[in-house]
Short mmCIF file of C-alpha atoms and ligand atoms in Angstrom, two decimals:
data_model
loop_
_atom_site.label_atom_id
_atom_site.label_comp_id
_atom_site.label_asym_id
_atom_site.label_seq_id
_atom_site.Cartn_x
_atom_site.Cartn_y
_atom_site.Cartn_z
CA MET A 493 0.00 0.00 0.01
CA LYS A 494 2.75 2.39 1.08
CA ARG A 495 4.50 1.63 -2.25
CA ILE A 496 1.37 2.46 -4.25
CA VAL A 497 0.94 5.73 -2.40
CA MET A 498 4.59 6.50 -3.08
CA VAL A 499 4.24 5.68 -6.76
CA LEU A 500 1.12 7.82 -7.04
CA PHE A 501 2.85 10.65 -5.28
CA VAL A 502 5.86 10.47 -7.68
CA LEU A 503 3.45 10.39 -10.67
CA LEU A 504 1.61 13.42 -9.32
CA VAL A 505 4.78 15.41 -8.86
CA ALA A 506 6.00 14.38 -12.34
CA CYS A 507 2.69 15.53 -13.88
CA SER A 508 2.79 18.88 -12.15
CA PHE A 509 6.34 19.37 -13.36
CA ALA A 510 5.28 18.56 -16.92
CA PHE A 511 2.70 21.32 -16.64
CA ALA A 512 5.00 23.74 -14.86
CA GLY A 513 7.62 22.95 -17.44
CA GLY A 514 5.29 24.46 -20.08
CA ARG A 515 5.35 21.18 -22.00
CA THR A 516 2.68 20.79 -24.65
CA THR A 517 0.07 18.05 -24.66
CA PRO A 518 -0.29 16.25 -27.99
CA GLY A 519 -3.37 17.26 -29.95
CA LYS A 520 -4.16 20.18 -27.66
CA LEU A 521 -3.79 23.89 -28.17
CA ASP A 522 -1.33 25.66 -25.85
CA VAL A 523 -1.89 29.31 -26.49
CA GLY A 524 -5.02 30.98 -27.89
CA ILE A 525 -4.44 34.44 -29.30
CA ALA A 526 -7.51 36.70 -29.58
CA MET A 527 -6.96 39.95 -31.42
CA PRO A 528 -9.65 42.67 -31.55
CA GLU A 529 -9.82 43.97 -35.13
CA THR A 530 -8.16 44.25 -38.48
CA HIS A 531 -9.34 47.78 -39.40
CA VAL A 532 -6.28 49.09 -37.52
CA GLN A 533 -3.26 47.62 -39.32
CA ARG A 534 -1.19 46.92 -36.20
CA TRP A 535 -3.42 44.15 -34.92
CA VAL A 536 -2.76 42.01 -38.03
CA LYS A 537 0.94 42.26 -37.26
CA ASP A 538 0.45 41.65 -33.55
CA GLY A 539 -1.49 38.45 -34.16
CA ASN A 540 1.05 37.09 -36.59
CA SER A 541 4.01 38.03 -34.34
CA LEU A 542 2.39 36.44 -31.29
CA ARG A 543 1.76 33.19 -33.22
CA ASP A 544 5.32 33.11 -34.52
CA GLU A 545 6.82 33.89 -31.09
CA ALA A 546 4.77 31.10 -29.51
CA ALA A 547 5.86 28.65 -32.16
CA LYS A 548 9.50 29.64 -31.61
CA ARG A 549 9.15 28.65 -27.96
CA GLY A 550 7.58 25.32 -28.89
CA TYR A 551 3.92 26.19 -28.13
CA ARG A 552 1.03 25.20 -30.35
CA ALA A 553 -0.81 28.47 -30.97
CA GLU A 554 -3.79 29.75 -32.89
CA VAL A 555 -4.77 33.34 -33.67
CA GLN A 556 -8.21 34.83 -34.40
CA TRP A 557 -9.32 38.39 -35.15
CA ALA A 558 -12.75 39.53 -33.99
CA ASP A 559 -13.75 42.40 -36.28
CA ALA A 560 -14.29 44.79 -33.30
CA ASN A 561 -17.15 42.57 -32.11
CA GLN A 562 -16.91 41.33 -28.54
CA ALA A 563 -19.51 38.55 -29.02
CA THR A 564 -17.38 37.17 -31.90
CA GLN A 565 -14.25 37.35 -29.78
CA ASN A 566 -15.95 35.59 -26.91
CA GLN A 567 -16.85 32.70 -29.22
CA GLN A 568 -13.27 32.55 -30.46
CA ILE A 569 -11.96 32.43 -26.86
CA GLN A 570 -14.49 29.75 -25.93
CA SER A 571 -13.25 27.66 -28.85
CA PHE A 572 -9.65 28.07 -27.62
CA LEU A 573 -10.77 26.79 -24.21
CA THR A 574 -12.60 23.83 -25.74
CA GLN A 575 -9.38 22.95 -27.59
CA GLY A 576 -7.61 22.77 -24.20
CA ALA A 577 -5.64 26.05 -24.35
CA ARG A 578 -3.56 26.62 -21.19
CA ALA A 579 -2.90 30.28 -21.85
CA LEU A 580 -4.78 33.05 -23.60
CA VAL A 581 -3.43 36.31 -25.06
CA ILE A 582 -6.32 38.72 -25.34
CA GLY A 583 -6.50 42.13 -26.97
CA ASN A 584 -10.08 42.79 -26.02
CA ILE A 585 -12.77 45.06 -27.59
CA ASN A 586 -14.65 45.87 -24.42
CA ASP A 587 -15.29 44.58 -20.94
CA GLY A 588 -17.92 42.13 -22.29
CA VAL A 589 -14.90 39.80 -22.53
CA GLY A 590 -15.16 39.37 -18.68
CA SER A 591 -17.44 36.29 -18.85
CA VAL A 592 -14.98 34.19 -20.85
CA VAL A 593 -12.06 35.41 -18.76
CA ALA A 594 -13.98 34.16 -15.70
CA GLU A 595 -14.42 30.81 -17.42
CA ALA A 596 -10.69 30.67 -18.14
CA ALA A 597 -9.96 31.42 -14.46
CA ARG A 598 -12.18 28.57 -13.40
CA ASP A 599 -10.22 26.25 -15.74
CA LYS A 600 -6.89 27.59 -14.37
CA VAL A 601 -5.97 28.98 -17.75
CA MET A 602 -3.46 31.81 -17.65
CA VAL A 603 -4.76 35.05 -19.19
CA VAL A 604 -2.57 37.86 -20.42
CA ALA A 605 -4.36 41.13 -21.27
CA TYR A 606 -2.43 42.20 -24.32
CA ASP A 607 -1.95 45.91 -24.94
CA ARG A 608 -5.47 46.68 -23.67
CA ILE A 609 -6.49 46.16 -20.07
CA ILE A 610 -9.52 43.89 -19.43
CA GLN A 611 -11.65 46.22 -17.40
CA ASN A 612 -13.99 45.36 -14.52
CA SER A 613 -12.45 41.88 -14.06
CA ALA A 614 -10.67 40.35 -11.10
CA ASP A 615 -10.12 37.04 -12.91
CA TYR A 616 -6.65 37.43 -14.31
CA ASP A 617 -3.22 38.53 -13.14
CA TYR A 618 -1.17 39.83 -16.09
CA PHE A 619 -1.22 42.83 -18.41
CA ILE A 620 1.46 43.72 -20.91
CA THR A 621 1.38 47.01 -22.76
CA PHE A 622 3.27 50.25 -23.39
CA ASN A 623 3.51 53.25 -21.16
CA ASN A 624 0.26 54.63 -22.49
CA PHE A 625 0.40 57.85 -20.51
CA LYS A 626 3.74 58.55 -22.16
CA VAL A 627 2.25 57.80 -25.60
CA GLY A 628 -0.14 60.76 -25.05
CA GLN A 629 2.68 62.98 -23.73
CA LEU A 630 4.75 62.30 -26.82
CA GLN A 631 1.81 63.07 -29.11
CA ALA A 632 1.18 66.39 -27.40
CA GLN A 633 4.85 67.29 -27.14
CA SER A 634 5.26 66.89 -30.91
CA LEU A 635 2.39 69.36 -31.45
CA VAL A 636 3.80 71.82 -28.87
CA ASP A 637 7.18 71.78 -30.58
CA SER A 638 5.74 72.04 -34.10
CA MET A 639 3.59 75.01 -33.10
CA ASN A 640 6.54 76.56 -31.26
CA LEU A 641 4.10 77.08 -28.39
CA ASN A 642 6.80 78.26 -26.02
CA ALA A 643 7.13 81.43 -28.16
CA ALA A 644 3.33 81.92 -28.57
CA THR A 645 1.50 84.77 -26.87
CA ALA A 646 -1.95 85.10 -25.40
CA ALA A 647 -2.57 88.01 -27.77
CA ASN A 648 -2.13 85.63 -30.68
CA PRO A 649 -2.91 82.12 -29.39
CA LYS A 650 -2.47 78.94 -31.35
CA LEU A 651 -5.65 76.92 -32.08
CA ILE A 652 -6.10 73.19 -31.55
CA THR A 653 -8.89 70.64 -31.85
CA LEU A 654 -8.98 67.48 -29.78
CA PHE A 655 -9.79 63.93 -30.79
CA ALA A 656 -9.71 60.81 -28.51
CA GLY A 657 -9.89 57.09 -29.06
CA SER A 658 -12.62 54.60 -28.15
CA PRO A 659 -14.32 55.05 -24.75
CA THR A 660 -14.53 51.23 -24.55
CA ASP A 661 -10.73 51.01 -24.51
CA GLY A 662 -8.92 51.86 -21.26
CA ASN A 663 -5.88 52.98 -23.27
CA ALA A 664 -7.83 55.86 -24.85
CA PHE A 665 -8.11 57.51 -21.38
CA PHE A 666 -4.38 57.28 -20.70
CA PHE A 667 -3.42 58.53 -24.17
CA PHE A 668 -5.71 61.56 -23.66
CA ASP A 669 -4.67 62.30 -20.08
CA GLY A 670 -0.99 62.03 -21.02
CA ALA A 671 -1.55 64.52 -23.83
CA MET A 672 -3.52 66.92 -21.69
CA SER A 673 -0.84 66.83 -19.00
CA ILE A 674 1.36 68.59 -21.61
CA LEU A 675 -1.30 70.83 -23.24
CA ASN A 676 -3.19 72.13 -20.25
CA PRO A 677 -0.42 74.41 -18.97
CA TYR A 678 -0.37 76.20 -22.36
CA ILE A 679 -4.19 76.44 -22.42
CA ASP A 680 -4.09 77.88 -18.85
CA ARG A 681 -1.52 80.52 -19.98
CA GLY A 682 -3.87 81.46 -22.87
CA VAL A 683 -1.32 80.72 -25.59
CA LEU A 684 -3.29 77.69 -26.79
CA ARG A 685 -7.02 77.74 -27.37
CA VAL A 686 -9.25 74.67 -27.94
CA ILE A 687 -11.75 74.82 -30.75
CA GLY A 688 -14.67 72.49 -30.13
CA PRO A 689 -15.19 70.50 -26.90
CA TYR A 690 -12.51 70.86 -24.27
CA PRO A 691 -12.35 68.01 -21.70
CA ARG A 692 -9.55 69.05 -19.41
CA SER A 693 -9.07 65.34 -18.67
CA SER A 694 -10.87 62.11 -19.48
CA SER A 695 -12.75 62.38 -16.18
CA ASP A 696 -14.92 65.10 -17.76
CA THR A 697 -17.00 62.29 -19.24
CA ALA A 698 -19.53 64.43 -21.08
CA ASN A 699 -16.90 66.32 -23.09
CA PHE A 700 -14.65 63.31 -23.44
CA MET A 701 -17.53 61.44 -25.11
CA ARG A 702 -17.92 64.36 -27.53
CA ILE A 703 -14.34 63.95 -28.76
CA ALA A 704 -14.14 60.15 -28.51
CA THR A 705 -14.16 57.79 -31.52
CA GLU A 706 -16.30 54.69 -30.87
CA ASN A 707 -14.36 51.48 -31.53
CA TRP A 708 -11.53 53.53 -33.10
CA GLN A 709 -13.58 53.79 -36.33
CA ALA A 710 -11.65 56.37 -38.39
CA PRO A 711 -14.66 57.21 -40.65
CA LEU A 712 -16.44 58.54 -37.52
CA ALA A 713 -13.49 60.87 -36.87
CA LYS A 714 -13.55 62.01 -40.46
CA THR A 715 -17.20 62.98 -40.20
CA ARG A 716 -16.53 64.75 -36.88
CA MET A 717 -13.72 66.72 -38.44
CA GLU A 718 -15.94 67.67 -41.41
CA ASN A 719 -18.62 68.87 -39.01
CA LEU A 720 -16.08 70.91 -37.03
CA LEU A 721 -14.88 72.60 -40.20
CA THR A 722 -18.36 73.78 -41.04
CA ASN A 723 -19.26 74.72 -37.45
CA ASP A 724 -16.91 75.51 -34.52
CA ALA A 725 -13.82 75.84 -36.69
CA ARG A 726 -15.45 77.67 -39.61
CA ALA A 727 -14.20 81.14 -38.79
CA VAL A 728 -10.70 80.19 -37.68
CA THR A 729 -7.56 78.51 -39.03
CA LEU A 730 -6.48 75.56 -36.97
CA ASP A 731 -2.82 75.16 -36.05
CA ALA A 732 -3.00 71.58 -34.75
CA VAL A 733 -5.28 68.56 -34.25
CA LEU A 734 -4.55 66.10 -31.46
CA CYS A 735 -5.15 62.66 -33.06
CA PRO A 736 -4.91 59.52 -30.93
CA ASN A 737 -3.76 57.09 -33.61
CA ASP A 738 -2.67 56.87 -37.27
CA PRO A 739 -5.93 55.85 -38.97
CA ILE A 740 -7.73 58.72 -37.17
CA ALA A 741 -5.00 61.16 -38.17
CA ARG A 742 -5.22 60.15 -41.80
CA ALA A 743 -8.99 60.47 -41.74
CA VAL A 744 -8.69 63.94 -40.13
CA ILE A 745 -6.14 64.96 -42.75
CA GLU A 746 -8.45 63.76 -45.50
CA ALA A 747 -11.23 66.00 -44.17
CA LEU A 748 -8.83 68.97 -43.82
CA LYS A 749 -7.52 68.55 -47.40
CA ALA A 750 -11.08 68.92 -48.73
CA ASP A 751 -11.22 72.38 -47.17
CA ALA A 752 -9.68 75.04 -49.40
CA LYS A 753 -8.29 76.86 -46.37
CA TYR A 754 -5.89 73.98 -45.63
CA ARG A 755 -4.93 73.03 -49.14
CA THR A 756 -1.49 74.64 -48.98
CA ARG A 757 -0.81 74.29 -45.27
CA LEU A 758 -2.23 71.53 -43.09
CA PRO A 759 -2.45 71.84 -39.29
CA PHE A 760 0.04 69.74 -37.30
CA THR A 761 -1.27 66.27 -36.46
CA SER A 762 -0.15 63.56 -34.02
CA GLY A 763 -0.69 59.82 -34.40
CA GLN A 764 0.28 56.40 -33.08
CA ASP A 765 1.32 52.96 -34.33
CA ALA A 766 3.84 53.89 -37.07
CA GLU A 767 1.51 52.48 -39.75
CA PHE A 768 3.04 52.12 -43.15
CA ASP A 769 0.58 54.62 -44.79
CA THR A 770 1.33 57.11 -42.07
CA MET A 771 5.10 56.76 -42.54
CA ILE A 772 4.55 57.73 -46.18
CA SER A 773 2.34 60.63 -45.04
CA ILE A 774 5.05 61.88 -42.60
CA ARG A 775 7.67 61.57 -45.30
CA ASN A 776 5.47 63.58 -47.62
CA GLY A 777 5.09 66.33 -44.94
CA GLU A 778 1.39 65.69 -44.22
CA GLN A 779 1.06 63.94 -40.82
CA THR A 780 3.46 65.52 -38.36
CA SER A 781 4.27 62.62 -36.04
CA THR A 782 3.40 59.15 -34.92
CA VAL A 783 4.28 57.12 -31.86
CA PHE A 784 6.23 53.95 -32.63
CA LYS A 785 5.33 51.06 -30.36
CA ASP A 786 7.41 48.05 -31.22
CA THR A 787 4.62 45.49 -31.30
CA GLY A 788 7.06 42.81 -32.36
CA ALA A 789 8.79 43.31 -29.07
CA LEU A 790 5.48 43.40 -27.23
CA ALA A 791 4.49 40.07 -28.77
CA ALA A 792 7.86 38.51 -27.85
CA ALA A 793 7.49 39.85 -24.32
CA ALA A 794 3.94 38.47 -23.93
CA ILE A 795 5.04 34.95 -24.94
CA LEU A 796 8.12 35.14 -22.75
CA LEU A 797 5.82 36.09 -19.82
CA ILE A 798 3.67 33.06 -20.51
CA ASP A 799 6.73 30.82 -20.80
CA GLN A 800 8.22 32.01 -17.53
CA VAL A 801 4.96 31.77 -15.57
CA MET A 802 4.12 28.28 -16.98
CA LYS A 803 7.59 27.08 -16.06
CA GLY A 804 7.25 28.54 -12.57
CA GLN A 805 10.16 30.84 -13.16
CA PRO A 806 10.41 34.41 -11.81
CA VAL A 807 9.11 36.89 -14.39
CA ASN A 808 11.90 38.89 -15.99
CA ILE A 809 11.06 40.68 -19.25
CA PRO A 810 13.99 42.54 -20.81
CA GLY A 811 13.01 46.03 -21.96
CA ALA A 812 9.84 46.12 -19.82
CA VAL A 813 9.25 47.70 -16.42
CA LEU A 814 6.72 46.58 -13.82
CA ALA A 815 4.27 49.49 -13.46
CA SER A 816 4.63 51.15 -10.10
CA GLY A 817 4.02 54.62 -8.55
CA ASP A 818 1.63 56.73 -10.65
CA LEU A 819 1.95 54.25 -13.53
CA ARG A 820 0.34 51.59 -11.31
CA GLU A 821 -3.04 53.01 -12.37
CA ILE A 822 -2.44 51.63 -15.88
CA GLY A 823 -2.96 48.20 -14.36
CA ASN A 824 -6.13 49.06 -12.43
CA THR A 825 -9.06 46.98 -13.83
CA GLY A 826 -11.50 48.72 -11.53
CA ARG A 827 -11.66 45.48 -9.53
CA LYS A 828 -7.96 44.92 -8.85
CA TYR A 829 -4.42 45.84 -9.79
CA VAL A 830 -2.90 43.29 -12.13
CA ASN A 831 0.83 42.79 -12.63
CA THR A 832 1.48 45.26 -15.45
CA TYR A 833 4.59 45.29 -17.64
CA LEU A 834 5.29 48.43 -19.70
CA LEU A 835 7.41 48.84 -22.82
CA ASP A 836 8.63 52.21 -23.94
CA PRO A 837 7.07 54.13 -26.84
CA VAL A 838 9.18 56.33 -29.21
CA LEU A 839 8.08 59.55 -30.95
CA VAL A 840 8.68 59.52 -34.73
CA THR A 841 8.77 62.64 -36.88
CA ARG A 842 10.30 63.39 -40.25
CA SER A 843 13.64 63.86 -38.55
CA ASN A 844 13.89 60.30 -37.19
CA ILE A 845 11.64 58.63 -39.71
CA ASN A 846 13.97 55.64 -40.03
CA ALA A 847 13.63 54.62 -36.37
CA PRO A 848 10.90 51.98 -36.90
CA VAL A 849 12.55 50.82 -40.16
CA ASP A 850 15.87 50.33 -38.34
CA ALA A 851 14.10 48.44 -35.60
CA GLY A 852 13.00 45.91 -38.25
CA PHE A 853 9.28 46.91 -37.85
CA PHE A 854 8.53 46.69 -41.56
CA THR A 855 8.83 43.92 -44.15
CA ALA A 856 11.80 44.25 -46.51
CA ALA A 857 9.48 45.41 -49.34
CA GLU A 858 7.88 48.12 -47.10
CA ALA A 859 11.27 49.20 -45.77
CA ALA A 860 12.58 49.54 -49.31
CA GLN A 861 9.74 52.00 -50.06
CA LEU A 862 10.38 53.98 -46.91
CA ARG A 863 14.13 54.45 -47.14
C1 LIG B 2125 -3.88 50.51 -29.11
C2 LIG B 2125 -3.48 51.43 -30.28
C3 LIG B 2125 -4.45 51.27 -31.46
C4 LIG B 2125 -5.87 51.41 -30.96
C5 LIG B 2125 -6.88 51.11 -32.05
C6 LIG B 2125 -5.31 50.78 -28.75
O1 LIG B 2125 -5.74 50.00 -27.71
O2 LIG B 2125 -3.03 50.70 -28.01
O3 LIG B 2125 -2.18 51.03 -30.71
O4 LIG B 2125 -4.22 52.25 -32.38
O5 LIG B 2125 -6.13 50.54 -29.91
O6 LIG B 2125 -6.81 49.81 -32.48
#
């Protein structure tokens, strides 16, 4: 009897090592990768990079994109769970993802919130993203520098219009608050005036909703810019437009170009994601800046995080910092603080336009067109 107990004990320990060792089970999925949408170019790249990184580390992985529809993404995640996935990487659309995250927690499946926090959930422990407050600061700083705001006077203030991202995406609030932390002092001094709604921060919900772009749908931003041009901004010439990401910046620029007033000189515009089309636009002197977030590095870091946790190793992600101090809020789901790892974003303007190319962010064919 003692022997049998001993054998069972050894088997049990061996099994738990097999799991902790991150070994794969034949026929089963290891990592399910759920990406939110394809209408923003970056997510196509993110999904492919995550799948490749998982494969490199010997995990069986599958990726699905959800077309900005949370019900679709929940079905995709459920299918990953049915296939026996032991880890999930989720770039969610909205907090409706919470129900499947709770299911994953019940099945002891590791969940990593990828780039976007999973709000209103206490059922997961890890979030990997960029310093999103800094993303906003970089966007605003590029506009401040381009407008030469430090030399502006209250007698002749510069004029700006504000756009924000999707109110369903926690990142949108950090991008905006980071930007306003840079812009508000100039607005207070009277050297910068906001045309259209002016939420001083994202906590002014009513005004924030007026400048927000549901589900990051760039056509909505284009329509809003067109409306501004015929209403609030009709009698003035704008110097800058705060745009939260590249597709929105390009949509805003399209609307501006249709207005005779801006045909020879566009307002300065910010962006984010270093999308290929935007790199061309920056090179051509249309969009002013973008924020380069090395999503290849983010994908590698997310898979490394999974690998280390599944093997029971201490988490150590080169190039990422564990959010602490003020940045700890980035990891606040509203229900708990999750362990949050932050990578560093980089501002790109015409003067350092090769930075993402040099980092290997583009395919060889794209890089050839950009150099
Ligand atoms: C990401 C941005 C992206 C946006 C729209 C945000 O959560 O951080 O990189 O532009 O979603 O997809």
